[in-house]
Every structure is written in C-alpha cells, then in structure tokens.
Short mmCIF file of N, CA, C and O in Angstrom, two decimals:
data_model
loop_
_atom_site.label_atom_id
_atom_site.label_comp_id
_atom_site.label_asym_id
_atom_site.label_seq_id
_atom_site.Cartn_x
_atom_site.Cartn_y
_atom_site.Cartn_z
N UNK V 30 -15.36 -7.73 14.14
CA UNK V 30 -13.81 -7.01 13.30
C UNK V 30 -13.70 -6.72 13.13
O UNK V 30 -14.44 -5.84 11.54
N UNK V 31 -12.95 -5.43 12.60
CA UNK V 31 -12.77 -3.65 12.29
C UNK V 31 -11.48 -4.27 11.47
O UNK V 31 -10.45 -4.09 11.48
N UNK V 32 -11.65 -3.91 9.93
CA UNK V 32 -10.76 -3.63 9.33
C UNK V 32 -11.17 -2.84 8.90
O UNK V 32 -11.52 -2.02 8.12
N UNK V 33 -9.71 -2.10 7.62
CA UNK V 33 -9.43 -1.32 7.62
C UNK V 33 -8.63 -1.51 6.81
O UNK V 33 -7.96 -2.39 6.67
N UNK V 34 -9.00 -0.77 5.39
CA UNK V 34 -8.91 -1.06 4.07
C UNK V 34 -8.36 0.10 3.21
O UNK V 34 -8.34 0.91 2.55
N UNK V 35 -6.52 -0.48 3.20
CA UNK V 35 -5.54 0.66 2.51
C UNK V 35 -5.67 0.98 1.06
O UNK V 35 -5.25 -0.50 0.65
N UNK V 36 -4.97 1.99 0.22
CA UNK V 36 -3.87 1.32 -0.58
C UNK V 36 -3.79 2.89 -1.41
O UNK V 36 -4.38 3.65 -0.67
N UNK V 37 -2.13 2.94 -2.54
CA UNK V 37 -1.84 4.36 -2.34
C UNK V 37 -2.00 5.06 -3.24
O UNK V 37 -2.51 5.73 -2.76
N UNK V 38 -3.53 4.22 -4.15
CA UNK V 38 -3.26 5.17 -5.50
C UNK V 38 -4.65 4.99 -5.42
O UNK V 38 -5.42 3.30 -4.58
N UNK V 39 -6.20 5.95 -5.71
CA UNK V 39 -7.90 5.98 -5.70
C UNK V 39 -7.27 5.47 -7.21
O UNK V 39 -8.52 4.25 -7.27
N UNK V 40 -7.02 5.62 -7.72
CA UNK V 40 -6.71 4.73 -9.12
C UNK V 40 -7.16 3.15 -8.85
O UNK V 40 -7.46 1.96 -10.42
N UNK V 41 -6.38 2.38 -7.59
CA UNK V 41 -5.96 1.17 -7.76
C UNK V 41 -7.85 0.23 -7.13
O UNK V 41 -7.47 -0.30 -7.86
N UNK V 42 -8.05 1.87 -7.02
CA UNK V 42 -9.87 0.45 -5.74
C UNK V 42 -10.61 0.86 -7.18
O UNK V 42 -11.56 1.94 -6.20
N UNK V 43 -11.31 1.48 -7.73
CA UNK V 43 -12.20 2.44 -9.06
C UNK V 43 -12.75 1.16 -8.53
O UNK V 43 -13.31 0.48 -8.59
N UNK V 44 -13.92 2.58 -8.32
CA UNK V 44 -15.77 1.78 -7.68
C UNK V 44 -15.84 0.78 -6.96
O UNK V 44 -16.09 0.69 -6.44
N UNK V 45 -14.42 1.27 -5.93
CA UNK V 45 -14.42 0.29 -3.90
C UNK V 45 -14.91 1.80 -3.28
O UNK V 45 -13.10 1.92 -3.39
N UNK V 46 -16.06 1.43 -2.39
CA UNK V 46 -16.09 2.53 -1.79
C UNK V 46 -15.19 2.74 -0.65
O UNK V 46 -15.10 3.60 0.51
N UNK V 47 -15.00 2.31 0.22
CA UNK V 47 -14.49 1.55 1.35
C UNK V 47 -13.47 1.75 1.87
O UNK V 47 -12.48 0.84 2.83
N UNK V 48 -12.47 2.11 0.43
CA UNK V 48 -11.27 2.11 0.85
C UNK V 48 -10.55 3.71 0.66
O UNK V 48 -11.26 4.50 1.49
N UNK V 49 -9.55 3.80 1.90
CA UNK V 49 -9.12 5.50 2.06
C UNK V 49 -8.22 5.06 1.33
O UNK V 49 -6.59 3.39 1.26
N UNK V 50 -6.96 5.74 0.91
CA UNK V 50 -5.77 5.63 0.25
C UNK V 50 -3.84 6.50 0.62
O UNK V 50 -4.80 8.11 0.97
N UNK V 51 -3.89 5.50 1.50
CA UNK V 51 -2.65 6.55 1.98
C UNK V 51 -1.56 7.57 1.63
O UNK V 51 -0.39 8.00 1.59
N UNK V 52 -1.48 7.22 0.30
CA UNK V 52 -0.85 7.54 -1.10
C UNK V 52 0.54 6.88 -1.39
O UNK V 52 1.31 5.84 -0.67
N UNK V 53 1.09 7.53 -2.11
CA UNK V 53 2.87 6.39 -2.03
C UNK V 53 4.02 7.25 -1.17
O UNK V 53 4.37 8.47 -1.31
N UNK V 54 4.95 6.06 -2.01
CA UNK V 54 6.40 6.18 -0.76
C UNK V 54 5.87 5.83 1.16
O UNK V 54 4.53 5.50 1.31
N UNK V 55 7.18 5.04 0.84
CA UNK V 55 7.14 4.32 3.00
C UNK V 55 6.58 5.51 3.36
O UNK V 55 6.19 5.04 4.25
N UNK V 56 7.03 6.57 3.66
CA UNK V 56 7.33 7.88 4.50
C UNK V 56 5.76 8.51 4.51
O UNK V 56 4.84 8.16 5.59
N UNK V 57 5.86 8.67 3.21
CA UNK V 57 4.20 9.21 3.80
C UNK V 57 2.83 8.05 3.65
O UNK V 57 2.27 8.35 4.52
N UNK V 58 3.65 6.97 2.72
CA UNK V 58 2.30 5.85 3.75
C UNK V 58 1.79 5.82 5.44
O UNK V 58 1.46 5.70 5.31
N UNK V 59 3.14 5.32 5.61
CA UNK V 59 3.59 5.41 7.12
C UNK V 59 2.67 6.37 7.91
O UNK V 59 1.91 6.33 8.72
N UNK V 60 3.42 7.63 7.07
CA UNK V 60 2.28 8.56 8.03
C UNK V 60 1.02 8.76 8.16
O UNK V 60 0.75 8.34 9.00
N UNK V 61 0.33 8.10 6.73
CA UNK V 61 -0.66 8.68 6.31
C UNK V 61 -1.89 7.50 6.99
O UNK V 61 -2.58 7.56 7.73
N UNK V 62 -1.17 5.90 7.92
CA UNK V 62 -1.20 5.20 7.57
C UNK V 62 -1.78 4.63 9.28
O UNK V 62 -2.55 4.60 9.63
N UNK V 63 -0.16 5.04 9.55
CA UNK V 63 -0.39 6.04 11.39
C UNK V 63 -1.93 6.71 12.12
O UNK V 63 -1.77 6.16 12.58
N UNK V 64 -2.04 7.95 11.17
CA UNK V 64 -2.65 8.16 11.37
C UNK V 64 -4.72 7.69 11.02
O UNK V 64 -4.92 7.54 12.59
N UNK V 65 -4.30 6.92 10.61
CA UNK V 65 -5.76 6.57 10.06
C UNK V 65 -5.99 4.76 11.14
O UNK V 65 -6.78 4.90 11.47
N UNK V 66 -4.91 4.57 12.05
CA UNK V 66 -4.90 3.27 12.28
C UNK V 66 -5.14 4.24 14.02
O UNK V 66 -6.01 3.76 14.76
N UNK V 67 -4.57 5.27 14.87
CA UNK V 67 -4.98 6.00 14.81
C UNK V 67 -6.64 6.08 15.58
O UNK V 67 -7.28 6.80 17.24
N UNK V 68 -7.00 6.75 14.41
CA UNK V 68 -8.25 7.00 14.30
C UNK V 68 -9.34 5.65 14.16
O UNK V 68 -10.66 6.20 15.71
N UNK V 69 -9.16 4.98 13.80
CA UNK V 69 -10.44 3.94 13.88
C UNK V 69 -9.92 2.77 15.03
O UNK V 69 -10.94 2.14 14.34
N UNK V 70 -8.31 2.61 14.98
CA UNK V 70 -8.04 1.71 15.91
C UNK V 70 -9.11 0.35 15.34
O UNK V 70 -9.27 -1.08 15.69
N UNK V 71 -8.11 -0.19 13.94
CA UNK V 71 -8.54 -1.36 13.46
C UNK V 71 -7.96 -2.79 14.31
O UNK V 71 -7.13 -2.21 14.31
N UNK V 72 -8.81 -3.68 13.50
CA UNK V 72 -8.00 -4.87 14.34
C UNK V 72 -7.43 -5.64 12.96
O UNK V 72 -6.20 -6.50 13.67
N UNK V 73 -7.88 -4.94 12.33
CA UNK V 73 -6.68 -5.16 10.74
C UNK V 73 -6.84 -4.25 10.34
O UNK V 73 -7.61 -3.24 9.35
N UNK V 74 -5.81 -4.66 8.89
CA UNK V 74 -5.47 -3.79 8.14
C UNK V 74 -5.16 -4.35 6.63
O UNK V 74 -4.21 -5.80 6.76
N UNK V 75 -5.90 -4.32 6.47
CA UNK V 75 -5.76 -4.69 4.73
C UNK V 75 -5.70 -3.91 4.05
O UNK V 75 -5.70 -2.83 3.13
N UNK V 76 -3.93 -4.24 2.88
CA UNK V 76 -2.79 -2.80 2.33
C UNK V 76 -3.17 -3.13 0.37
O UNK V 76 -3.25 -5.39 0.21
N UNK V 77 -4.31 -3.50 -0.56
CA UNK V 77 -4.17 -3.81 -1.34
C UNK V 77 -3.16 -2.80 -2.15
O UNK V 77 -3.53 -1.20 -2.14
N UNK V 78 -3.31 -3.66 -4.03
CA UNK V 78 -2.10 -2.51 -4.38
C UNK V 78 -1.17 -2.64 -4.93
O UNK V 78 -1.59 -3.96 -5.77
N UNK V 79 -0.75 -2.76 -6.50
CA UNK V 79 -0.35 -3.19 -7.47
C UNK V 79 0.80 -2.71 -7.27
O UNK V 79 1.78 -2.46 -7.04
N UNK V 80 2.07 -3.94 -8.85
CA UNK V 80 3.31 -3.82 -8.50
C UNK V 80 3.86 -4.16 -9.83
O UNK V 80 2.36 -5.30 -10.09
N UNK V 81 5.05 -4.48 -10.79
CA UNK V 81 5.50 -4.98 -11.08
C UNK V 81 6.17 -6.25 -10.69
O UNK V 81 6.15 -6.78 -10.62
N UNK V 82 6.68 -6.32 -12.24
CA UNK V 82 7.27 -8.30 -12.28
C UNK V 82 8.28 -8.48 -14.00
O UNK V 82 7.90 -7.94 -14.32
N UNK V 83 8.70 -8.91 -13.67
CA UNK V 83 10.08 -8.98 -14.53
C UNK V 83 9.53 -10.63 -15.32
O UNK V 83 9.47 -10.94 -16.88
N UNK V 84 8.59 -11.20 -14.88
CA UNK V 84 7.68 -12.32 -15.77
C UNK V 84 5.80 -11.85 -16.21
O UNK V 84 5.39 -11.78 -14.98
N UNK V 85 6.61 -12.33 -17.45
CA UNK V 85 5.01 -11.61 -18.34
C UNK V 85 3.81 -12.72 -18.53
O UNK V 85 2.35 -12.44 -18.20
N UNK V 86 4.44 -13.77 -17.56
CA UNK V 86 3.05 -14.34 -17.22
C UNK V 86 2.68 -14.89 -16.09
O UNK V 86 1.88 -15.38 -16.48
N UNK V 87 3.11 -13.41 -15.01
CA UNK V 87 2.71 -13.53 -13.97
C UNK V 87 1.35 -13.20 -14.22
O UNK V 87 1.68 -12.02 -14.99
N UNK V 88 0.08 -12.60 -14.18
CA UNK V 88 -1.05 -12.05 -13.33
C UNK V 88 -1.91 -12.26 -12.46
O UNK V 88 -2.29 -13.28 -12.12
N UNK V 89 -3.12 -11.15 -12.94
CA UNK V 89 -3.92 -11.94 -12.10
C UNK V 89 -4.16 -11.35 -11.04
O UNK V 89 -3.13 -10.57 -9.97
N UNK V 90 -4.55 -11.56 -9.50
CA UNK V 90 -4.96 -11.27 -7.69
C UNK V 90 -3.16 -12.11 -7.91
O UNK V 90 -3.06 -13.81 -7.47
N UNK V 91 -1.80 -11.77 -6.67
CA UNK V 91 -0.59 -12.85 -6.71
C UNK V 91 -0.71 -12.51 -5.18
O UNK V 91 -1.27 -11.23 -4.07
N UNK V 92 -0.55 -13.70 -3.99
CA UNK V 92 -0.54 -13.28 -3.27
C UNK V 92 0.65 -13.50 -2.47
O UNK V 92 2.14 -14.04 -2.88
N UNK V 93 1.58 -12.52 -2.06
CA UNK V 93 3.23 -12.14 -1.63
C UNK V 93 3.55 -12.82 -0.51
O UNK V 93 3.08 -12.99 0.82
N UNK V 94 4.76 -13.54 -0.49
CA UNK V 94 4.51 -15.10 0.04
C UNK V 94 6.74 -13.78 0.20
O UNK V 94 7.00 -14.62 1.93
N UNK V 95 7.22 -13.25 -0.31
CA UNK V 95 8.61 -12.86 0.20
C UNK V 95 8.54 -11.66 -0.32
O UNK V 95 8.14 -10.75 -1.34
N UNK V 96 9.08 -10.87 0.19
CA UNK V 96 9.55 -9.02 0.01
C UNK V 96 10.92 -8.82 0.20
O UNK V 96 11.91 -8.57 0.72
N UNK V 97 11.39 -7.56 -0.66
CA UNK V 97 12.98 -7.44 -1.23
C UNK V 97 12.22 -5.80 -1.06
O UNK V 97 11.59 -4.99 -1.54
N UNK V 98 13.76 -5.47 -0.30
CA UNK V 98 13.38 -3.53 -0.72
C UNK V 98 14.74 -3.98 -1.27
O UNK V 98 15.95 -4.04 -1.93
N UNK V 99 13.90 -2.23 -1.93
CA UNK V 99 14.06 -1.49 -3.54
C UNK V 99 14.10 -0.30 -3.75
O UNK V 99 14.10 -0.31 -5.52
N UNK V 100 14.65 0.07 -2.56
CA UNK V 100 14.98 1.86 -3.20
C UNK V 100 15.68 2.11 -4.18
O UNK V 100 16.80 1.49 -4.09
N UNK V 101 15.48 3.05 -4.48
CA UNK V 101 16.50 3.97 -5.71
C UNK V 101 17.51 4.67 -5.16
O UNK V 101 17.44 5.31 -4.10
N UNK V 102 18.70 4.22 -5.17
CA UNK V 102 20.22 4.81 -5.18
C UNK V 102 20.24 6.69 -5.16
O UNK V 102 20.59 6.93 -6.29
N UNK V 103 19.39 7.24 -4.33
CA UNK V 103 19.52 8.50 -5.05
C UNK V 103 20.76 9.51 -4.67
O UNK V 103 20.95 10.37 -4.01
N UNK V 104 22.14 8.63 -3.78
CA UNK V 104 22.55 9.79 -3.37
C UNK V 104 23.97 10.33 -4.27
O UNK V 104 24.08 11.74 -4.08
N UNK V 105 23.52 10.18 -5.54
CA UNK V 105 24.36 11.41 -6.50
C UNK V 105 23.28 12.51 -7.44
O UNK V 105 23.85 13.81 -7.39
N UNK V 106 22.04 12.71 -7.22
CA UNK V 106 21.03 13.67 -7.08
C UNK V 106 21.28 14.55 -5.87
O UNK V 106 20.38 15.79 -5.89
N UNK V 107 21.74 14.01 -5.26
CA UNK V 107 22.79 15.45 -3.68
C UNK V 107 23.59 15.99 -4.16
O UNK V 107 23.56 16.58 -2.90
N UNK V 108 24.19 16.46 -4.94
CA UNK V 108 25.31 17.06 -5.74
C UNK V 108 24.80 17.80 -5.81
O UNK V 108 23.87 18.50 -5.76
#
C-alpha cells in the first residue's frame, strides 16, 4: 500500500521526515496535493494538521467525524 502523508505546514510535522507540505488554504493545498497524487499515485492519502476549538478540555489527537465549512466572508475587502 502506497501512502502519501501530507500537512499544510512544516511546523506541524517537526522531526517527521516522510511528510509533504501542501501549504495553507483550500486552493493552494488542493493544487499541491493534486500534483503529488499525479506524481506518486498513492492508494491512500493521510492528511495531518492542527485546528482550533472553543472547548478548552479538548487536547491531544482527535479523530474528526464532522466537518463544517467556515470560510471568511471577504466581500467587504473587495470594495
């Protein structure tokens, strides 16, 4: 099984040499991940990353089971 390990930033994977860093942001990460998939043709992609929470009691490694889209509304910046 050929696995591809990715993370947005190298700071998230300090000391782990087998990660590829795809960058921050959906478009940037998608573009770079697509190039890696095309090059290495993995059977599995493992995405490792960090995220914030409003719950202080959450810490450590958490398996995500629900995802919510929370992009910034940038319409006011375009004026």
